[in-house]
Amino acid sequence: MKNTNYHLHLKGYVGGCDFDRNYVDYILARNEGKPVNVLIDSLGGSLATALSIASAFRAHGDVTVHFVGMNASAATIASLGAKHISIDSSAMYLVHKCSAEFFEWGSLNADQLAEVRDNCEAAIRDLNKLDNNVASMYAGKCSKKQEALLDLMREGGWLTAAEALEWGFVDEVTQFNEEKPVLTDAVASAMAAAGMPIPNLPMGTNESLLTRFIAALASIFKPNKVETQADPIEVKSKTSDENQEPENTETQVSNEQNQSEPMKRLFKLVGAVLKQEDFAVGEDGVTLTADQMQCIEDAFSERDERNSELTEQVNALKAAPAEKSNSVVDSPHEKNEPASAFDGFAKTVNTAKELYKMVP
C-alpha cells in the first residue's frame, strides 16, 4: 500500500480531543465535494460520538477509512458511514454488545432495592435497543442477518484483519509495500549520455524530484568526446584551395568558431573549487578532467569532515555542564570576524537538517 495523505487521524478515546466530532465536521467542511482519507486507531469510547461521526461520513459521501492497530467498539461503529473501509494486515477488529456504567454502594431496604431493580431493568431495555441498532448498522455493511451480528457481538473477541474482511466489516486488507524506484526514459538517456552506468530498475513514467535532479546533473557532466587522429585543420585544408596556406585556414576556422560560439554561463563557486576563474558551461555542457573531478571530491570530503567536527563540538557543548562566567560575552569593543563561505554553508546545511526533522 502506498503512503496516503490522511486528512484526519482519529486516535484514542472516541469522544476525546483526538476523536472529536467537531473537528471531524471542520475537516469535512474544508473538503466539501472532495475525497477525504481517515486513519483510525482506537479502542472505542462514546457510542453517541461514534454514531454522530458515522452520520457525518455518510453525509459527506466520499470518505475512505483505514484501520491500523487495535480497533474496537465505537471506533468500528464510526467507520460505518465511510464509502470504503480498509484495514492493515496486522491490525485487529472487535465488536461487542453495548454497555453502561453501573455502581451502587450502601445498605438498602426492600423499597430501595426494588428501585435499583427497576432502574436496572430500564437500562437493560435501553441497551437492547442500542444493540439492535448497532447490529442493524453492522448487518447493512456486512450484508448479513442482524441476528448473526447480535450473536457475534454477544460472543465478542478480537477478529484478525482477514476475519474482519470475511465478515464484511472492511472492504480491503492492505499490505504496506515500499514503493519501488523506477527509471524514466529521460533519466536513462541522460545517464547514458553522461557515460553513467544505467541501473537495473523497472521503467516508469512519473519523474520524482530525485530523478529530475539526476537528469539535471547528468546534463552538465558530459563524457569526454573521443577525438579522431585526423587533424580537423588538415581535413579542412584538403577540401579547400590547394594554393591556400594552412595558417590562413586555421585563422578562418578560428574566426568561424568565435562567431558561432554560443553564450556560456559562468559558475564562480564551481570555479573557486576547481581553482579556475570564470568557470563557464556552454549549451553542450562541460568536460572535466580527472584533476578537476578530484578537486570536487576533495571539497565534498572537506565539507563532510568539517560538518562532523561541528557536530562533535555541538554534542560536547550540550553534554558539558554550564560554566559560570563574570565576563561580558558580547563586548562592544571586540570585532567579530566575518564567517567564511564554508561556515555559512555548514550552518545552512545543519539548519536544513533540523527543519527536515521537524516535518511530520
Tab-separated table of C-alpha atoms in Angstrom:
chain	number	residue	atom	x	y	z
A	1	MET	CA	0.000	0.000	0.000
A	2	LYS	CA	1.332	3.431	-0.950
A	3	ASN	CA	1.706	6.172	1.598
A	4	THR	CA	-1.610	8.009	1.969
A	5	ASN	CA	-2.077	11.657	2.758
A	6	TYR	CA	-4.650	11.433	5.569
A	7	HIS	CA	-6.908	14.388	6.249
A	8	LEU	CA	-7.982	13.001	9.649
A	9	HIS	CA	-6.119	10.971	12.282
A	10	LEU	CA	-8.708	9.663	14.766
A	11	LYS	CA	-6.960	8.015	17.716
A	12	GLY	CA	-7.528	7.343	21.395
A	13	TYR	CA	-10.877	7.587	23.170
A	14	VAL	CA	-13.881	8.137	20.887
A	15	GLY	CA	-15.294	11.437	22.123
A	16	GLY	CA	-11.932	12.692	23.384
A	17	CYS	CA	-9.864	15.519	21.937
A	18	ASP	CA	-8.215	13.195	19.358
A	19	PHE	CA	-11.520	11.646	18.228
A	20	ASP	CA	-13.857	14.635	18.277
A	21	ARG	CA	-16.990	15.226	16.167
A	22	ASN	CA	-16.457	18.972	15.939
A	23	TYR	CA	-13.011	18.531	14.382
A	24	VAL	CA	-14.407	15.910	12.012
A	25	ASP	CA	-17.061	18.391	10.882
A	26	TYR	CA	-14.392	21.062	10.400
A	27	ILE	CA	-12.236	18.859	8.161
A	28	LEU	CA	-15.192	17.598	6.149
A	29	ALA	CA	-16.409	21.153	5.590
A	30	ARG	CA	-12.971	22.207	4.332
A	31	ASN	CA	-13.020	19.312	1.848
A	32	GLU	CA	-16.607	19.576	0.687
A	33	GLY	CA	-17.024	17.738	-2.599
A	34	LYS	CA	-13.542	16.203	-2.317
A	35	PRO	CA	-12.340	12.746	-1.196
A	36	VAL	CA	-11.336	12.555	2.479
A	37	ASN	CA	-8.940	9.918	3.860
A	38	VAL	CA	-9.271	8.971	7.536
A	39	LEU	CA	-6.883	6.928	9.676
A	40	ILE	CA	-8.458	5.239	12.746
A	41	ASP	CA	-6.552	3.660	15.630
A	42	SER	CA	-8.800	3.443	18.712
A	43	LEU	CA	-10.100	1.012	21.328
A	44	GLY	CA	-13.502	2.717	21.356
A	45	GLY	CA	-15.385	5.061	23.637
A	46	SER	CA	-18.614	7.028	23.368
A	47	LEU	CA	-21.345	5.412	21.259
A	48	ALA	CA	-23.048	8.800	20.833
A	49	THR	CA	-19.925	10.297	19.262
A	50	ALA	CA	-19.415	7.232	17.061
A	51	LEU	CA	-22.978	7.393	15.698
A	52	SER	CA	-22.586	11.121	15.047
A	53	ILE	CA	-19.299	10.703	13.168
A	54	ALA	CA	-20.706	7.809	11.111
A	55	SER	CA	-23.577	10.084	10.087
A	56	ALA	CA	-21.132	12.873	9.159
A	57	PHE	CA	-19.091	10.484	6.984
A	58	ARG	CA	-22.264	9.261	5.274
A	59	ALA	CA	-23.451	12.815	4.606
A	60	HIS	CA	-20.113	13.796	3.056
A	61	GLY	CA	-20.355	10.844	0.690
A	62	ASP	CA	-16.691	10.285	-0.218
A	63	VAL	CA	-14.822	9.174	2.894
A	64	THR	CA	-12.225	6.395	2.965
A	65	VAL	CA	-11.318	4.884	6.350
A	66	HIS	CA	-8.181	2.861	7.052
A	67	PHE	CA	-7.725	0.899	10.305
A	68	VAL	CA	-4.366	0.323	11.951
A	69	GLY	CA	-3.535	-1.119	15.369
A	70	MET	CA	-6.270	-2.356	17.761
A	71	ASN	CA	-9.757	-1.088	16.927
A	72	ALA	CA	-12.892	-1.894	18.893
A	73	SER	CA	-16.411	-0.877	19.787
A	74	ALA	CA	-17.247	2.745	18.982
A	75	ALA	CA	-14.210	3.112	16.700
A	76	THR	CA	-15.627	0.463	14.363
A	77	ILE	CA	-19.111	1.995	14.505
A	78	ALA	CA	-17.745	5.412	13.479
A	79	SER	CA	-16.360	3.907	10.270
A	80	LEU	CA	-19.727	2.559	9.086
A	81	GLY	CA	-20.591	5.812	7.310
A	82	ALA	CA	-17.493	5.622	5.086
A	83	LYS	CA	-17.642	4.838	1.384
A	84	HIS	CA	-14.667	2.468	1.555
A	85	ILE	CA	-13.018	0.787	4.566
A	86	SER	CA	-9.603	-0.881	4.567
A	87	ILE	CA	-7.529	-2.436	7.329
A	88	ASP	CA	-3.832	-3.068	7.705
A	89	SER	CA	-2.946	-6.771	7.633
A	90	SER	CA	-1.530	-6.568	11.166
A	91	ALA	CA	-4.498	-4.676	12.664
A	92	MET	CA	-7.284	-6.168	14.834
A	93	TYR	CA	-11.048	-5.590	14.901
A	94	LEU	CA	-13.580	-6.101	17.732
A	95	VAL	CA	-17.363	-5.767	18.020
A	96	HIS	CA	-19.330	-6.347	21.257
A	97	LYS	CA	-22.599	-5.520	22.954
A	98	CYS	CA	-23.133	-2.027	24.317
A	99	SER	CA	-22.545	-1.360	27.989
A	100	ALA	CA	-23.470	1.320	30.529
A	101	GLU	CA	-21.863	2.418	33.777
A	102	PHE	CA	-23.445	0.985	36.901
A	103	PHE	CA	-22.453	1.483	40.513
A	104	GLU	CA	-24.437	1.098	43.716
A	105	TRP	CA	-22.977	1.052	47.198
A	106	GLY	CA	-24.697	1.122	50.573
A	107	SER	CA	-27.212	-0.538	52.832
A	108	LEU	CA	-30.595	-0.668	51.067
A	109	ASN	CA	-34.025	-1.634	52.296
A	110	ALA	CA	-36.564	-3.531	50.234
A	111	ASP	CA	-38.063	-0.433	48.640
A	112	GLN	CA	-34.627	0.886	47.662
A	113	LEU	CA	-33.623	-2.481	46.214
A	114	ALA	CA	-36.834	-2.543	44.205
A	115	GLU	CA	-35.973	0.889	42.812
A	116	VAL	CA	-32.497	-0.328	41.850
A	117	ARG	CA	-34.119	-3.350	40.176
A	118	ASP	CA	-36.471	-1.115	38.184
A	119	ASN	CA	-33.555	1.103	37.098
A	120	CYS	CA	-31.570	-1.952	36.011
A	121	GLU	CA	-34.498	-3.292	34.001
A	122	ALA	CA	-34.876	0.078	32.286
A	123	ALA	CA	-31.145	0.124	31.498
A	124	ILE	CA	-31.407	-3.395	30.056
A	125	ARG	CA	-34.224	-2.338	27.748
A	126	ASP	CA	-32.224	0.667	26.570
A	127	LEU	CA	-29.083	-1.396	25.998
A	128	ASN	CA	-31.047	-3.965	23.989
A	129	LYS	CA	-32.324	-1.177	21.748
A	130	LEU	CA	-28.798	0.140	21.284
A	131	ASP	CA	-27.513	-3.357	20.490
A	132	ASN	CA	-30.241	-3.884	17.883
A	133	ASN	CA	-29.486	-0.503	16.319
A	134	VAL	CA	-25.737	-1.182	16.119
A	135	ALA	CA	-26.296	-4.748	14.878
A	136	SER	CA	-28.529	-3.329	12.141
A	137	MET	CA	-25.737	-0.963	11.066
A	138	TYR	CA	-23.192	-3.781	11.060
A	139	ALA	CA	-25.612	-6.002	9.106
A	140	GLY	CA	-26.061	-3.279	6.487
A	141	LYS	CA	-22.317	-3.103	5.981
A	142	CYS	CA	-21.723	-6.879	6.085
A	143	SER	CA	-24.854	-7.855	4.107
A	144	LYS	CA	-25.628	-10.437	6.788
A	145	LYS	CA	-28.633	-11.080	9.017
A	146	GLN	CA	-28.991	-8.930	12.098
A	147	GLU	CA	-29.255	-11.995	14.359
A	148	ALA	CA	-25.849	-13.202	13.161
A	149	LEU	CA	-24.332	-9.861	14.120
A	150	LEU	CA	-26.036	-9.918	17.528
A	151	ASP	CA	-24.550	-13.363	18.157
A	152	LEU	CA	-21.097	-12.103	17.205
A	153	MET	CA	-21.470	-9.032	19.436
A	154	ARG	CA	-22.635	-11.264	22.304
A	155	GLU	CA	-19.625	-13.538	21.856
A	156	GLY	CA	-17.108	-10.701	21.475
A	157	GLY	CA	-13.445	-11.485	20.864
A	158	TRP	CA	-10.874	-9.980	18.549
A	159	LEU	CA	-11.021	-10.580	14.800
A	160	THR	CA	-7.937	-10.616	12.598
A	161	ALA	CA	-7.851	-8.439	9.503
A	162	ALA	CA	-8.647	-11.485	7.366
A	163	GLU	CA	-11.610	-12.389	9.598
A	164	ALA	CA	-12.900	-8.812	9.506
A	165	LEU	CA	-12.764	-8.985	5.709
A	166	GLU	CA	-14.528	-12.361	5.722
A	167	TRP	CA	-17.354	-10.964	7.855
A	168	GLY	CA	-17.597	-7.897	5.592
A	169	PHE	CA	-16.724	-5.226	8.142
A	170	VAL	CA	-13.961	-3.985	5.808
A	171	ASP	CA	-13.617	-3.897	2.026
A	172	GLU	CA	-9.886	-4.461	1.752
A	173	VAL	CA	-6.862	-5.798	3.639
A	174	THR	CA	-3.747	-3.856	2.760
A	175	GLN	CA	-0.086	-4.714	2.848
A	176	PHE	CA	2.426	-1.894	3.336
A	177	ASN	CA	4.912	-2.199	0.497
A	178	GLU	CA	7.530	0.442	-0.036
A	179	GLU	CA	7.205	1.931	-3.490
A	180	LYS	CA	9.981	0.607	-5.698
A	181	PRO	CA	12.084	3.151	-7.586
A	182	VAL	CA	11.533	3.385	-11.319
A	183	LEU	CA	13.745	4.617	-14.138
A	184	THR	CA	12.283	7.047	-16.662
A	185	ASP	CA	13.331	7.337	-20.281
A	186	ALA	CA	14.629	10.865	-19.715
A	187	VAL	CA	16.877	9.830	-16.839
A	188	ALA	CA	18.116	6.738	-18.651
A	189	SER	CA	19.007	8.800	-21.727
A	190	ALA	CA	20.744	11.460	-19.644
A	191	MET	CA	22.757	8.881	-17.709
A	192	ALA	CA	23.776	7.136	-20.939
A	193	ALA	CA	24.838	10.461	-22.475
A	194	ALA	CA	26.902	11.211	-19.387
A	195	GLY	CA	28.635	7.845	-19.506
A	196	MET	CA	26.989	6.700	-16.254
A	197	PRO	CA	26.045	3.028	-15.807
A	198	ILE	CA	22.279	2.564	-16.054
A	199	PRO	CA	20.882	0.677	-13.018
A	200	ASN	CA	18.674	-2.365	-13.434
A	201	LEU	CA	15.371	-0.744	-12.424
A	202	PRO	CA	11.846	-1.015	-13.830
A	203	MET	CA	10.926	1.687	-16.300
A	204	GLY	CA	8.352	4.243	-15.225
A	205	THR	CA	6.726	7.428	-16.473
A	206	ASN	CA	6.413	9.652	-13.398
A	207	GLU	CA	9.581	11.516	-12.541
A	208	SER	CA	10.294	12.260	-8.886
A	209	LEU	CA	12.358	15.133	-7.559
A	210	LEU	CA	15.354	12.800	-7.237
A	211	THR	CA	15.157	11.600	-10.828
A	212	ARG	CA	14.882	15.167	-12.123
A	213	PHE	CA	17.946	16.068	-10.071
A	214	ILE	CA	19.909	13.150	-11.556
A	215	ALA	CA	18.852	14.143	-15.051
A	216	ALA	CA	19.972	17.736	-14.474
A	217	LEU	CA	23.270	16.565	-13.020
A	218	ALA	CA	23.880	14.229	-15.936
A	219	SER	CA	23.172	17.004	-18.444
A	220	ILE	CA	26.048	19.066	-17.015
A	221	PHE	CA	28.775	16.471	-16.712
A	222	LYS	CA	29.097	15.158	-20.266
A	223	PRO	CA	31.581	12.350	-21.158
A	224	ASN	CA	34.871	13.166	-22.843
A	225	LYS	CA	34.494	13.178	-26.604
A	226	VAL	CA	36.683	10.697	-28.464
A	227	GLU	CA	38.961	12.624	-30.717
A	228	THR	CA	39.918	11.231	-34.119
A	229	GLN	CA	43.522	11.038	-35.204
A	230	ALA	CA	42.909	13.318	-38.153
A	231	ASP	CA	43.593	16.988	-37.515
A	232	PRO	CA	40.401	18.959	-38.325
A	233	ILE	CA	42.550	21.765	-39.717
A	234	GLU	CA	44.293	19.387	-42.099
A	235	VAL	CA	40.967	17.949	-43.220
A	236	LYS	CA	39.699	21.437	-43.906
A	237	SER	CA	42.818	22.291	-45.883
A	238	LYS	CA	42.386	19.213	-48.092
A	239	THR	CA	38.945	20.350	-49.206
A	240	SER	CA	39.997	23.933	-49.802
A	241	ASP	CA	42.074	25.546	-52.479
A	242	GLU	CA	45.477	23.833	-52.848
A	243	ASN	CA	47.252	27.165	-53.027
A	244	GLN	CA	45.763	28.353	-49.724
A	245	GLU	CA	48.180	28.319	-46.808
A	246	PRO	CA	47.349	26.136	-43.708
A	247	GLU	CA	47.879	29.138	-41.476
A	248	ASN	CA	45.152	31.053	-43.256
A	249	THR	CA	42.818	28.064	-42.973
A	250	GLU	CA	43.463	27.842	-39.245
A	251	THR	CA	42.702	31.534	-38.883
A	252	GLN	CA	39.482	31.098	-40.864
A	253	VAL	CA	38.328	28.149	-38.750
A	254	SER	CA	39.132	30.050	-35.557
A	255	ASN	CA	37.102	33.055	-36.701
A	256	GLU	CA	34.148	30.827	-37.635
A	257	GLN	CA	34.258	29.166	-34.244
A	258	ASN	CA	34.355	32.522	-32.457
A	259	GLN	CA	31.368	33.754	-34.470
A	260	SER	CA	29.291	30.635	-33.812
A	261	GLU	CA	30.361	30.133	-30.206
A	262	PRO	CA	27.197	30.003	-28.037
A	263	MET	CA	26.551	32.009	-24.920
A	264	LYS	CA	28.181	30.419	-21.834
A	265	ARG	CA	27.095	30.528	-18.210
A	266	LEU	CA	29.638	31.390	-15.537
A	267	PHE	CA	29.814	29.448	-12.266
A	268	LYS	CA	32.019	31.355	-9.834
A	269	LEU	CA	31.661	28.963	-6.877
A	270	VAL	CA	32.477	25.944	-9.005
A	271	GLY	CA	35.394	27.856	-10.465
A	272	ALA	CA	36.638	28.593	-6.953
A	273	VAL	CA	36.545	24.891	-6.072
A	274	LEU	CA	38.375	23.996	-9.295
A	275	LYS	CA	40.790	26.905	-8.788
A	276	GLN	CA	39.781	28.214	-12.179
A	277	GLU	CA	38.454	31.723	-12.649
A	278	ASP	CA	35.318	32.326	-14.728
A	279	PHE	CA	34.389	28.629	-14.984
A	280	ALA	CA	31.856	28.509	-17.824
A	281	VAL	CA	29.372	25.954	-19.127
A	282	GLY	CA	28.040	26.159	-22.657
A	283	GLU	CA	24.948	24.669	-24.259
A	284	ASP	CA	26.781	21.364	-24.826
A	285	GLY	CA	27.737	21.000	-21.164
A	286	VAL	CA	31.302	20.749	-19.927
A	287	THR	CA	34.093	18.184	-19.876
A	288	LEU	CA	36.026	17.834	-16.630
A	289	THR	CA	39.498	16.435	-16.293
A	290	ALA	CA	40.499	13.876	-13.668
A	291	ASP	CA	42.248	16.607	-11.652
A	292	GLN	CA	39.117	18.775	-11.670
A	293	MET	CA	36.949	15.868	-10.539
A	294	GLN	CA	39.444	15.237	-7.723
A	295	CYS	CA	39.127	18.873	-6.645
A	296	ILE	CA	35.341	18.453	-6.375
A	297	GLU	CA	35.800	15.203	-4.466
A	298	ASP	CA	38.221	16.869	-2.038
A	299	ALA	CA	35.819	19.771	-1.497
A	300	PHE	CA	32.961	17.428	-0.570
A	301	SER	CA	35.261	15.419	1.691
A	302	GLU	CA	36.443	18.584	3.460
A	303	ARG	CA	32.833	19.683	3.913
A	304	ASP	CA	31.838	16.326	5.448
A	305	GLU	CA	34.819	16.385	7.821
A	306	ARG	CA	34.003	19.932	8.869
A	307	ASN	CA	30.343	19.028	9.478
A	308	SER	CA	31.440	16.056	11.596
A	309	GLU	CA	33.748	18.284	13.664
A	310	LEU	CA	30.983	20.839	14.193
A	311	THR	CA	28.539	18.110	15.203
A	312	GLU	CA	31.019	16.711	17.737
A	313	GLN	CA	31.627	20.181	19.168
A	314	VAL	CA	27.891	20.850	19.497
A	315	ASN	CA	27.313	17.481	21.187
A	316	ALA	CA	30.222	18.109	23.559
A	317	LEU	CA	28.843	21.531	24.484
A	318	LYS	CA	25.394	20.074	25.115
A	319	ALA	CA	26.824	17.335	27.335
A	320	ALA	CA	29.151	19.616	29.319
A	321	PRO	CA	27.815	21.370	32.448
A	322	ALA	CA	27.270	25.098	32.302
A	323	GLU	CA	30.243	27.217	33.394
A	324	LYS	CA	29.937	30.359	35.450
A	325	SER	CA	31.433	33.480	33.952
A	326	ASN	CA	31.612	37.081	35.124
A	327	SER	CA	32.973	38.414	31.856
A	328	VAL	CA	30.834	40.082	29.230
A	329	VAL	CA	30.477	37.793	26.258
A	330	ASP	CA	29.394	40.309	23.665
A	331	SER	CA	31.812	43.191	24.196
A	332	PRO	CA	31.201	46.231	22.006
A	333	HIS	CA	34.986	46.716	21.725
A	334	GLU	CA	35.523	43.302	20.197
A	335	LYS	CA	35.189	42.912	16.470
A	336	ASN	CA	33.544	39.745	15.270
A	337	GLU	CA	35.322	38.190	12.345
A	338	PRO	CA	33.015	37.575	9.376
A	339	ALA	CA	32.086	33.939	8.878
A	340	SER	CA	33.722	32.180	5.960
A	341	ALA	CA	31.738	30.961	2.974
A	342	PHE	CA	32.205	27.387	4.161
A	343	ASP	CA	30.917	28.167	7.683
A	344	GLY	CA	27.849	29.768	6.156
A	345	PHE	CA	27.281	26.708	4.009
A	346	ALA	CA	27.660	24.381	7.017
A	347	LYS	CA	25.192	26.465	9.020
A	348	THR	CA	22.663	26.304	6.170
A	349	VAL	CA	23.025	22.518	5.896
A	350	ASN	CA	22.559	21.990	9.645
A	351	THR	CA	19.537	24.286	9.702
A	352	ALA	CA	18.003	22.357	6.797
A	353	LYS	CA	18.542	19.090	8.651
A	354	GLU	CA	16.770	20.406	11.752
A	355	LEU	CA	13.859	21.697	9.672
A	356	TYR	CA	13.607	18.297	7.925
A	357	LYS	CA	13.402	16.545	11.312
A	358	MET	CA	10.511	18.808	12.319
A	359	VAL	CA	8.415	17.787	9.300
A	360	PRO	CA	5.883	15.095	10.388
